[in-house]
mmCIF file of C-alpha atoms in Angstrom:
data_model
loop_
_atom_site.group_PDB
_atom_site.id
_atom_site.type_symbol
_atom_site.label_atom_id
_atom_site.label_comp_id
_atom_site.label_asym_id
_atom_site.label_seq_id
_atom_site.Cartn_x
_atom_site.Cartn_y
_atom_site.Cartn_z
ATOM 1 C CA UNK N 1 95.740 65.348 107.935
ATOM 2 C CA UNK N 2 96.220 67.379 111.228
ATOM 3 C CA UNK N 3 94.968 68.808 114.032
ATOM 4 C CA UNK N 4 96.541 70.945 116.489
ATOM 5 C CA UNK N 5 94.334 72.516 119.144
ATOM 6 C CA UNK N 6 95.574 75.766 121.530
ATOM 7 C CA UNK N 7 93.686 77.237 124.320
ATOM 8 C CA UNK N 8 92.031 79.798 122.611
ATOM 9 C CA UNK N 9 89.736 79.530 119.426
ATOM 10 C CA UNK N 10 89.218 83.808 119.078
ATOM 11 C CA UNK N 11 91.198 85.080 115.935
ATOM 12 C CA UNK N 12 92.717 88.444 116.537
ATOM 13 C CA UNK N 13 90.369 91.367 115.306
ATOM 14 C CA UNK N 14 93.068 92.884 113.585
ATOM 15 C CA UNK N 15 92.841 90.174 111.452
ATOM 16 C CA UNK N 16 89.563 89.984 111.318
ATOM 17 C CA UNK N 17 89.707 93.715 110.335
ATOM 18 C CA UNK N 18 92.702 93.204 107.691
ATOM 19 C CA UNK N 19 90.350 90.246 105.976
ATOM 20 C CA UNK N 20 87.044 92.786 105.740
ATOM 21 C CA UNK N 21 89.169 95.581 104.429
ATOM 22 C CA UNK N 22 90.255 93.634 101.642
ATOM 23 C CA UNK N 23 86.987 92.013 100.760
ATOM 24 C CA UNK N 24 85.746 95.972 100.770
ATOM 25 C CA UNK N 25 88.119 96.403 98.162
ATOM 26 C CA UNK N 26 87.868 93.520 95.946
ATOM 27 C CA UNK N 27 84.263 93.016 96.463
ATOM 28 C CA UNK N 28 82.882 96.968 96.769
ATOM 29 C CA UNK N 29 79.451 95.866 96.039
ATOM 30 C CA UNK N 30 79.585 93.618 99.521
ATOM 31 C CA UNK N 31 77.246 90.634 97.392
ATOM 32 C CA UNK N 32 77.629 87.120 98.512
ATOM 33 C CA UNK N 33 80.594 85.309 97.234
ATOM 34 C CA UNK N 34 82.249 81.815 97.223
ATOM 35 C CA UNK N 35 84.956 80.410 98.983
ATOM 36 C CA UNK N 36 87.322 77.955 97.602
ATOM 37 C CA UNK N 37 88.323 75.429 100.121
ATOM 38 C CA UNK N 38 90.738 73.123 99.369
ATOM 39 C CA UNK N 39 91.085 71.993 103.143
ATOM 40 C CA UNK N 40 94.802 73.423 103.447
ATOM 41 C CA UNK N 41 95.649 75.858 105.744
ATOM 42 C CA UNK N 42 95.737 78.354 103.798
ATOM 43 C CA UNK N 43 91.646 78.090 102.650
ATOM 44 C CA UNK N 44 91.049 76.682 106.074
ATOM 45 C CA UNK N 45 91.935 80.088 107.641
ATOM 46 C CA UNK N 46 90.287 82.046 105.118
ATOM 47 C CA UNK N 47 86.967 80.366 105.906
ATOM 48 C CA UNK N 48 87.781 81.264 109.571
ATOM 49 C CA UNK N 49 88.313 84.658 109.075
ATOM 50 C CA UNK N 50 84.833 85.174 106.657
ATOM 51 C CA UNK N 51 83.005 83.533 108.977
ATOM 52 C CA UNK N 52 84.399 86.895 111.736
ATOM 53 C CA UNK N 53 83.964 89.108 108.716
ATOM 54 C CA UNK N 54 81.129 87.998 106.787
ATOM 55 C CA UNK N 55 79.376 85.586 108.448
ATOM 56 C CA UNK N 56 76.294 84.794 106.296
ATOM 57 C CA UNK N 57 77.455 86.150 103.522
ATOM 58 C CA UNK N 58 79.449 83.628 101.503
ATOM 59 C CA UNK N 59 79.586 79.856 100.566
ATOM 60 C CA UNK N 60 81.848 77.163 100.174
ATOM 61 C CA UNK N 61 82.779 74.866 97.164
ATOM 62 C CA UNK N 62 85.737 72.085 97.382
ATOM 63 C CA UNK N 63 86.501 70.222 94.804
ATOM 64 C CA UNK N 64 87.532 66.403 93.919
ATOM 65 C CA UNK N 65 89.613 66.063 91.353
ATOM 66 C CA UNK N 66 89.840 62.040 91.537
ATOM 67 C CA UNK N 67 93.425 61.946 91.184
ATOM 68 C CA UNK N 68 93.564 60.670 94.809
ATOM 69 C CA UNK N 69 91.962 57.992 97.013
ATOM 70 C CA UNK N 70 91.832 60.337 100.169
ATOM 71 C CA UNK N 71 90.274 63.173 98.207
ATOM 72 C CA UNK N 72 86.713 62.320 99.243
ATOM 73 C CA UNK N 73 88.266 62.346 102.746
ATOM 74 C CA UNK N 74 89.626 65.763 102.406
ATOM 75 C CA UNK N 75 86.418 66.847 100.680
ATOM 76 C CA UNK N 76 84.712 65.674 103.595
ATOM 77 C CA UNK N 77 86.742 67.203 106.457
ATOM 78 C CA UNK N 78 85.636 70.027 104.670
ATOM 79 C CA UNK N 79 82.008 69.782 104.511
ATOM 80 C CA UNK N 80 81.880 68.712 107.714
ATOM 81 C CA UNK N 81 84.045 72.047 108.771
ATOM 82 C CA UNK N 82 81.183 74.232 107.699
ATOM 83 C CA UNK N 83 78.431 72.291 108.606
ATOM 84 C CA UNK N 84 79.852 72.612 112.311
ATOM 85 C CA UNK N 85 79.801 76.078 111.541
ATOM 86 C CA UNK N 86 76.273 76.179 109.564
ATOM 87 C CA UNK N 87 77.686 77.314 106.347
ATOM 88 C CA UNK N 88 76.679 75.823 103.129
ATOM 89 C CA UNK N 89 79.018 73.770 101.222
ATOM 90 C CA UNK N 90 79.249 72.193 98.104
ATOM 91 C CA UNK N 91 81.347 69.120 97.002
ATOM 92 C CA UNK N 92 81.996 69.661 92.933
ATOM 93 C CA UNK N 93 83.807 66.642 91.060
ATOM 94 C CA UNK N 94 85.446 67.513 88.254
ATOM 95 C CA UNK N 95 87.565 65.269 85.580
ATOM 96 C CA UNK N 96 91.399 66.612 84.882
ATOM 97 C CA UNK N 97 92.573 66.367 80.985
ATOM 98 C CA UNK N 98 95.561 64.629 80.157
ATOM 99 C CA UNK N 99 99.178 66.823 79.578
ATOM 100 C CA UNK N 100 100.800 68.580 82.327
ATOM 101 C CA UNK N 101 98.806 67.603 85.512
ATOM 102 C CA UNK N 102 98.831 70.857 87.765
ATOM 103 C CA UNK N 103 97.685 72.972 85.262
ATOM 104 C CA UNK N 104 95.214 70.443 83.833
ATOM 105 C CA UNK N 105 93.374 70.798 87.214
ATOM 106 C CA UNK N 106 93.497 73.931 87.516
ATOM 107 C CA UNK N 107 91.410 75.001 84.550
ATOM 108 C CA UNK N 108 89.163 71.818 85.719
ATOM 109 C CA UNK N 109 88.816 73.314 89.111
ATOM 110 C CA UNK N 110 88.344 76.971 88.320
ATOM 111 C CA UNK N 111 85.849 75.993 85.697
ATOM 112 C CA UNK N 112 84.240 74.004 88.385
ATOM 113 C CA UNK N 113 84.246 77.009 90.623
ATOM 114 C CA UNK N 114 82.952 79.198 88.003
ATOM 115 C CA UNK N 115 80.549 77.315 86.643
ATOM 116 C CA UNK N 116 79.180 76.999 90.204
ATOM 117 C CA UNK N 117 79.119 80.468 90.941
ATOM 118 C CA UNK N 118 76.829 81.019 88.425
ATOM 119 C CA UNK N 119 74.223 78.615 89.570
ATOM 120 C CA UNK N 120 74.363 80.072 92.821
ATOM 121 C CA UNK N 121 74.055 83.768 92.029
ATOM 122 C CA UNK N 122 77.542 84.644 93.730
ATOM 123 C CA UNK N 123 79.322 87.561 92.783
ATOM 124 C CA UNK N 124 82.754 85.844 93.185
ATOM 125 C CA UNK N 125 84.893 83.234 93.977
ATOM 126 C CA UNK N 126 88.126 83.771 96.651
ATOM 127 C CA UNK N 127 90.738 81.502 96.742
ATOM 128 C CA UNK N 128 93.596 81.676 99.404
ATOM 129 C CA UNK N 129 96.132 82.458 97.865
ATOM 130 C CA UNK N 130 99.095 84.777 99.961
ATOM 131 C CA UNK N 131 102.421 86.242 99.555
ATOM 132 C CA UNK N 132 104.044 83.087 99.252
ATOM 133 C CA UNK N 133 102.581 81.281 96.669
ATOM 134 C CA UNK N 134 103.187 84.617 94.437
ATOM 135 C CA UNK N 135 106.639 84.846 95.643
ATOM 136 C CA UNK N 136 106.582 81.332 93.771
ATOM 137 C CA UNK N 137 105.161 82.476 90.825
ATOM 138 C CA UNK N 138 107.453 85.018 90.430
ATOM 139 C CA UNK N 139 110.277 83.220 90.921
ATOM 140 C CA UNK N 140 109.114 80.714 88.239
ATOM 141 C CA UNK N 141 108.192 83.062 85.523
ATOM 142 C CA UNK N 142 111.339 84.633 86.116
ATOM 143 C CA UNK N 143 113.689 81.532 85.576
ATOM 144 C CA UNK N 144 111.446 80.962 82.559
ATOM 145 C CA UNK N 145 112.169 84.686 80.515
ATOM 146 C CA UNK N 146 108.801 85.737 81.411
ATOM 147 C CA UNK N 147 107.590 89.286 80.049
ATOM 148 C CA UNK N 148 106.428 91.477 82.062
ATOM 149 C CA UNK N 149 102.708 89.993 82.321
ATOM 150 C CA UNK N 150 104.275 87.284 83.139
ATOM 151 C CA UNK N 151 106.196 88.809 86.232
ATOM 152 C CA UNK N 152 103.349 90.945 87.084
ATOM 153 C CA UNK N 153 101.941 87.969 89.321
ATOM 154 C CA UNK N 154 98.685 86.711 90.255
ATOM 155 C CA UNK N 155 96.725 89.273 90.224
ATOM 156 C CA UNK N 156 94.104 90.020 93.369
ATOM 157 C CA UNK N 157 90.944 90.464 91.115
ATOM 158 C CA UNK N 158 90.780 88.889 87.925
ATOM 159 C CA UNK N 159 88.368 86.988 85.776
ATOM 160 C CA UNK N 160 87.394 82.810 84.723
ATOM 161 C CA UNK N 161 84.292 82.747 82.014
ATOM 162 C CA UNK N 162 83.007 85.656 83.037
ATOM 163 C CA UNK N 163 83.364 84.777 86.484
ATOM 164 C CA UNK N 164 85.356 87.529 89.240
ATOM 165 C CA UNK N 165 88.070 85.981 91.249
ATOM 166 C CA UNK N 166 89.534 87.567 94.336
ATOM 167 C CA UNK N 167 92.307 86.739 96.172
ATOM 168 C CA UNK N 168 92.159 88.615 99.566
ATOM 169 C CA UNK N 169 94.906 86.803 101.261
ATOM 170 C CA UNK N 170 97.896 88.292 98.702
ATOM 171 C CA UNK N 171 99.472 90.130 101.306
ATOM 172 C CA UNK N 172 99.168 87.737 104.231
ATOM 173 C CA UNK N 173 102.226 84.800 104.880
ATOM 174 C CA UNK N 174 101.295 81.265 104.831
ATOM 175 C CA UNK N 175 103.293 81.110 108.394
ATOM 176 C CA UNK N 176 100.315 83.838 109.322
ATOM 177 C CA UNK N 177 97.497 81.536 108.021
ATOM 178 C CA UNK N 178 98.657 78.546 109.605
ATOM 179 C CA UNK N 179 98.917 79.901 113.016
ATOM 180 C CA UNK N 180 95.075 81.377 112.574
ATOM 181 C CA UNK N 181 94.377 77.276 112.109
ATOM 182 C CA UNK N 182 96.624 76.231 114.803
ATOM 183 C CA UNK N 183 94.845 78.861 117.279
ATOM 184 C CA UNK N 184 91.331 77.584 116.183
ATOM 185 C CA UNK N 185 92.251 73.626 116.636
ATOM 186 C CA UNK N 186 90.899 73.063 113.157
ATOM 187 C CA UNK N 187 91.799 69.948 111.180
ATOM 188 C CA UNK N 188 93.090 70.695 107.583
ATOM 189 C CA UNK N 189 94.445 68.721 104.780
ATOM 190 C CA UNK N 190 98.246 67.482 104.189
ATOM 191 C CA UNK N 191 98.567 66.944 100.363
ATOM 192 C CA UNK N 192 101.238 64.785 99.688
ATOM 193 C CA UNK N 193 101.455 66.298 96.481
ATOM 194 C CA UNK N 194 103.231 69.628 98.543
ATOM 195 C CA UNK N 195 106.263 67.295 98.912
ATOM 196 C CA UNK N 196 106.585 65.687 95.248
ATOM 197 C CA UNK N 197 109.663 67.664 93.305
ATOM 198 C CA UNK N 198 108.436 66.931 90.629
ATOM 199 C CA UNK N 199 106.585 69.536 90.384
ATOM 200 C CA UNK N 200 107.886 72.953 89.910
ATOM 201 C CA UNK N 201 106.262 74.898 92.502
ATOM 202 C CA UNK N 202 107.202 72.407 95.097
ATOM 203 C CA UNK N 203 111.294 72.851 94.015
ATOM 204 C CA UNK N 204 111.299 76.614 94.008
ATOM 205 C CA UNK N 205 109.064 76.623 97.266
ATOM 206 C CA UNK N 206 111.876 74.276 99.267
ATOM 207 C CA UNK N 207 114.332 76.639 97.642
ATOM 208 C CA UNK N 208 112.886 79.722 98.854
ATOM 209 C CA UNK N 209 112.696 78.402 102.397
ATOM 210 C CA UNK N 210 116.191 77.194 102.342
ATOM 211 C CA UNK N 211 117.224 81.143 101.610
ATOM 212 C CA UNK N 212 116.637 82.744 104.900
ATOM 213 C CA UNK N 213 117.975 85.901 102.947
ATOM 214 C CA UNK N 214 114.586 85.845 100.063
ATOM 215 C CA UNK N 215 111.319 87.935 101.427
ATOM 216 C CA UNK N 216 108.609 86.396 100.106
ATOM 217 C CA UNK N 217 106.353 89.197 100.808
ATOM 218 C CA UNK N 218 109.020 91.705 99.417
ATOM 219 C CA UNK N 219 108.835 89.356 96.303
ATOM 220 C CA UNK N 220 104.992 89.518 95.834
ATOM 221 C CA UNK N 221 104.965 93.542 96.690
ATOM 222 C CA UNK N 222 107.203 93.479 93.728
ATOM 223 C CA UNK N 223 104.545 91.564 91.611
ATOM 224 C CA UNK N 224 102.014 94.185 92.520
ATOM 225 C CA UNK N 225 104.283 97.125 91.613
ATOM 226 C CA UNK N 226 104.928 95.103 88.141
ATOM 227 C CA UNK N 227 101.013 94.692 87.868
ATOM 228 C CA UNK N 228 100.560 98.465 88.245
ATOM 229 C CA UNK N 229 103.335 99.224 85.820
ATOM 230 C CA UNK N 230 101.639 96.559 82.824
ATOM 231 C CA UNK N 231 98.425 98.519 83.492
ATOM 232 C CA UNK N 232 99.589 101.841 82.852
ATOM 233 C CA UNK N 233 101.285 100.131 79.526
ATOM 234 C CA UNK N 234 98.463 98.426 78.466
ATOM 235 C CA UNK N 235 96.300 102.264 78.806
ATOM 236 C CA UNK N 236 98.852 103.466 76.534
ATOM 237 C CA UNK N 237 98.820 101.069 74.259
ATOM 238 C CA UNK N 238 94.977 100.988 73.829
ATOM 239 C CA UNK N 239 96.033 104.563 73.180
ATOM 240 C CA UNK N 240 98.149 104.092 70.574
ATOM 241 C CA UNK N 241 96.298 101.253 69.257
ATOM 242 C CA UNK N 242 93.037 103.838 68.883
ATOM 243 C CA UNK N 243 95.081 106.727 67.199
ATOM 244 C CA UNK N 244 97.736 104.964 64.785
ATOM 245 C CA UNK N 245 96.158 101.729 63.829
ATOM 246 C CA UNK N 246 93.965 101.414 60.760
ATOM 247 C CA UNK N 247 92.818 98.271 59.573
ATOM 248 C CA UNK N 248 91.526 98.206 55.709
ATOM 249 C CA UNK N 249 89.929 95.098 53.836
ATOM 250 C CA UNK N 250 93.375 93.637 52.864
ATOM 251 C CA UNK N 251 95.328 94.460 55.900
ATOM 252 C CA UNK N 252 96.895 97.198 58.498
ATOM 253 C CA UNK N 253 98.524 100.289 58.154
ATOM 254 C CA UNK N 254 100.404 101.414 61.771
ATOM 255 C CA UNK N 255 102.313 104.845 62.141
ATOM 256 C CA UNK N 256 104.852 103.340 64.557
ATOM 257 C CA UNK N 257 105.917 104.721 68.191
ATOM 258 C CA UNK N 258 109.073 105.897 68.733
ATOM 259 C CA UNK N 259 109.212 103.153 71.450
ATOM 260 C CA UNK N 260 110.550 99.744 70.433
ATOM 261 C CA UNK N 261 108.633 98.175 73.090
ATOM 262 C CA UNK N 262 105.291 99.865 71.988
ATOM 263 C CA UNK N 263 105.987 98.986 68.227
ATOM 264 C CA UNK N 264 106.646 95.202 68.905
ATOM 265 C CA UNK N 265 103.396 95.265 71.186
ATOM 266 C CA UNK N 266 101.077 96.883 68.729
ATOM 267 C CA UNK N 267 102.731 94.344 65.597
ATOM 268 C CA UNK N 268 101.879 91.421 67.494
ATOM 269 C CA UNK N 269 98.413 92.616 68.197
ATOM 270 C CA UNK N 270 98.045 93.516 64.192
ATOM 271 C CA UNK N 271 99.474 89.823 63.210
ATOM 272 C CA UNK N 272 97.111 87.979 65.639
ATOM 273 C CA UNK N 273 94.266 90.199 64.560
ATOM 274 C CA UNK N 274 95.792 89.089 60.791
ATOM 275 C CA UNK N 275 95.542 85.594 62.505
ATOM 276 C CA UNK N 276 99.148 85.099 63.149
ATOM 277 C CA UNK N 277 100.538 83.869 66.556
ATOM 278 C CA UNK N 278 103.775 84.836 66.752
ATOM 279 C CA UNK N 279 106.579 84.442 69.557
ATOM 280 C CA UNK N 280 108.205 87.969 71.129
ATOM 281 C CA UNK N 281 111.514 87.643 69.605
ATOM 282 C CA UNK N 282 110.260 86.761 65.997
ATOM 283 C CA UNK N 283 107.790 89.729 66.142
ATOM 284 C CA UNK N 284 110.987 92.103 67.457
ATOM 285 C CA UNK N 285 112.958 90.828 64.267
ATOM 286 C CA UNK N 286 110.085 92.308 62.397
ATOM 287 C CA UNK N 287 110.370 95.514 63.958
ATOM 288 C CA UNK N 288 113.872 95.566 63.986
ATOM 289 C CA UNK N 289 113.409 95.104 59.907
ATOM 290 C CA UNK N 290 111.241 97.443 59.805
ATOM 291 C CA UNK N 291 112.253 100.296 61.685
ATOM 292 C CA UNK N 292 115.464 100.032 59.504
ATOM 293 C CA UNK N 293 113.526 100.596 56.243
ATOM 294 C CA UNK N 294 113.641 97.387 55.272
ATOM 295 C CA UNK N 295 110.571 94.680 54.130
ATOM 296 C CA UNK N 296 109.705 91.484 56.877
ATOM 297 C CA UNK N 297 107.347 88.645 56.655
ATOM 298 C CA UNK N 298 106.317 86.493 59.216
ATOM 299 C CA UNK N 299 103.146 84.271 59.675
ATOM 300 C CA UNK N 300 102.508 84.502 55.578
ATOM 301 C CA UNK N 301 102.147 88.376 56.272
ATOM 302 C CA UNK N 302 104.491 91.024 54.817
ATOM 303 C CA UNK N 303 105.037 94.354 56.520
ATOM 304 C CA UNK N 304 106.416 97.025 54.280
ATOM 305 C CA UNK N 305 108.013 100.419 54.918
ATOM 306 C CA UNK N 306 106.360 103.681 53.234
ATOM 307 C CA UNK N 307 107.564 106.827 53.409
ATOM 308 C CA UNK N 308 105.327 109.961 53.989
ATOM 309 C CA UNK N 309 105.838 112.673 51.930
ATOM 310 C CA UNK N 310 107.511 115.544 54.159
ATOM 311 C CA UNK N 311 108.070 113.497 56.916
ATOM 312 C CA UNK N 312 111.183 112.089 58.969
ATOM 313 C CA UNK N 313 111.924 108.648 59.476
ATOM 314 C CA UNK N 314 109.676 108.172 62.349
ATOM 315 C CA UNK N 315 106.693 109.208 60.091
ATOM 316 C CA UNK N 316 107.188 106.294 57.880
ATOM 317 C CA UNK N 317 103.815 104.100 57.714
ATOM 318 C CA UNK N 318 103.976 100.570 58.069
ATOM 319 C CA UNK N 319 101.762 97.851 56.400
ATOM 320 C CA UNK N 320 100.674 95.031 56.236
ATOM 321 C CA UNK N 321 99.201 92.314 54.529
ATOM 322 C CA UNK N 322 98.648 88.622 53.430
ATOM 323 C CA UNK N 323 102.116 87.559 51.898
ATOM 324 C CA UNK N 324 101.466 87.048 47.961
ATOM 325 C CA UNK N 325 102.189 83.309 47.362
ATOM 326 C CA UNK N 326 105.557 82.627 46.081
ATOM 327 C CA UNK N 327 106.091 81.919 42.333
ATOM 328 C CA UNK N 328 107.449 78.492 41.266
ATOM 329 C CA UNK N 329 109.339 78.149 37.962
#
C-alpha cells in the first residue's frame, strides 16, 4: 500500500472534462452507475475524477475475492476512501472456481458486479481500465493466433448478464492515472500479484515497458480501429446470414459468398446452430472442400455441393445435414 501526498489535491479540469465526455458517450442516458474499485491506481483515479464529474451520481462496489489475507485491508482502504468522500460503497465477497486463477475471478467478480447492479437499479458498471492494459491484451491475443475478435480488444461498452459495462478510461495511460492519485495524496493498493510472472499479463506488461520503442496507446487505437472493422463484418454477415441461409427440418442450405472469409463465418454459424463446435481451421477445410465441388463432414454433419441449373460455380448451393451413420459389415 502507498501514499504519496503533493501540495495540491485539485485535478485538472481538462481531465475532469475528458472523464464527463466519455461517460456522455458511453452512458447517453446520464442514469446512475457503478464504479468498480479495486483500490489500484487506476480505479482510485477514476473514483476521483466521478466524484469532479458526477458527483452524486454513481456508487462504488470492491470486491474480495479471498485469495489473499490483506484483501479485507484493501477492501477497506476503499470503503473508507468514499466514506471520506460521502459516497456509498459496497464490499461484495465472492468465491473464485478452481482452473486458471485470473480468469476464474474475473467471471466471479464481474458476476459480483453485475449481480449488484441489479439490486441497486444502476444502469452500469465502469471499470478502469486504460490504454495500457489493452495494449496488453492485444499483445497477448496476438502471440496466441487470435482472430480478429480476438484482436479487436476490450471493448469500451459491452455487456455481463444483461448488465452494461463501460470502460471510460480506454484512452487514458496508467502513467496519467497514477499521477491524478499522486496529486490527490490518496492511498491505493499494491497487489503483489502485479509482480508474479507467472501470470501472463504481468510478462508481456514488463516486456512492453522494457521497449521504449512500443506505444501503448498507438497499440489500443489499433484495437479500436480492429473493433470498428469486426462491426462492419459482423453487419454484413447478419446480411448474408438473412438473404442466403435457409434452415429446413433436417438441416441448412447456404448459397455461399464469393468471400472465403464470409463462407467459413456463415459455416461455423450453420454447424453450431446444427450443434457442432468447431475450431477455425477445421471449419476452413470444409470450405476449402466445398468450394472445390467436393463433399466434407465435420461434427457428424455432411455438407454437400449442388449445382443450380443455369448457374456458374459460385451459384452452387451448399447443404447440410446430420451425417447418416456409417454402415458396419
Amino acid at each position: 500500500m502507498a501514499i504519496l501526498v503533493a501540495g495540491s489535491t485539485a485535478i485538472d479540469p481538462a481531465l475532469v472534462a475528458r472523464f464527463r465526455q466519455a461517460l456522455d458517450r458511453l452512458n447517453p442516458d446520464g442514469g446512475k452507475i457503478g464504479l468498480a474499485v479495486s483500490g489500484g491506481p487506476d480505479s482510485m483515479a477514476m473514483l476521483l475524477l466521478a466524484l469532479e464529474a458526477i458527483p452524486g451520481g454513481f456508487e462504488v462496489a470492491t470486491v474480495d475475492h479471498g485469495l489473499r489475507p490483506e484483501a479485507k485491508e484493501e477492501c477497506a482502504l476503499v470503503v473508507a476512501a468514499c466514506e471520506a468522500r460521502g459516497v456509498p460503497c459496497e464490499v461484495l465477497t465472492v468465491q473464485v472456481g478452481e482452473g486458471n486463477l485470473q480468469q476464474e475471478a474475473r467471471f466471479a467478480r464481474y458476476r459480483a458486479f453485475s449481480d449488484w447492479c441489479k439490486v441497486r437499479k444502476l444502469e452500469a458498471i465502469a471499470t478502469a481500465h486504460h490504454a495500457d492494459d489493452q495494449a496488453e491484451t492485444l499483445i497477448m491475443r496476438l502471440n496466441r493466433g487470435s482472430g480478429l475478435s480476438g484482436l479487436a480488444g476490450v471493448r469500451p461498452r459491452s455487456l455481463f448478464s444483461e448488465t452494461t459495462i463501460i470502460r471510460p478510461l480506454l484512452d487514458w495511460r496508467r502513467e496519467d492515472l497514477g499521477l491524478i492519485c499522486r496529486s490527490a495524496g490518496i492511498a491505493w493498493v499494491k497487489d503483489p500479484s502485479n509482480q508474479n510472472l507467472r501470470f501472463e499479463r504481468v510478462a508481456v506488461r514488463k516486456a512492453i515497458a522494457k521497449s521504449d520503442w512500443l506505444d501503448p496507446q498507438a497499440v489500443a487505437k489499433s484495437a479500436e480501429f480492429l473493433a470498428e472493422a469486426e462491426d462492419f463484418i459482423e453487419r454484413e454477415l447478419y446480411h448474408i446470414w438473412n438473404l442466403d441461409v435457409v434452415f429446413v427440418e433436417d438441416g441448412a442450405e447456404f448459397m455461399p459468398a464469393p468471400s472465403r472469409f464470409a463462407c467459413c463465418e456463415i459455416v461455423s454459424k450453420i454447424l453450431a446452430q446444427m450443434g457442432v463446435n468447431a475450431s477455425r481451421s477445421d471449419v476452413a477445410r470444409m470450405v476449402d472442400r466445398l468450394g472445390a465441388g467436393q463433399n466434407a463432414s465435420l461434427g457428424g454433419v455432411l455438407g454437400k455441393v449442388v449445382p443450380q441449373a443455369g448457374l456458374e460455380e459460385q451459384g452452387r448451393l451448399w447443404i447440410f445435414r446430420a451425417e447418416p451413420p456409417r454402415r458396419v459389415g
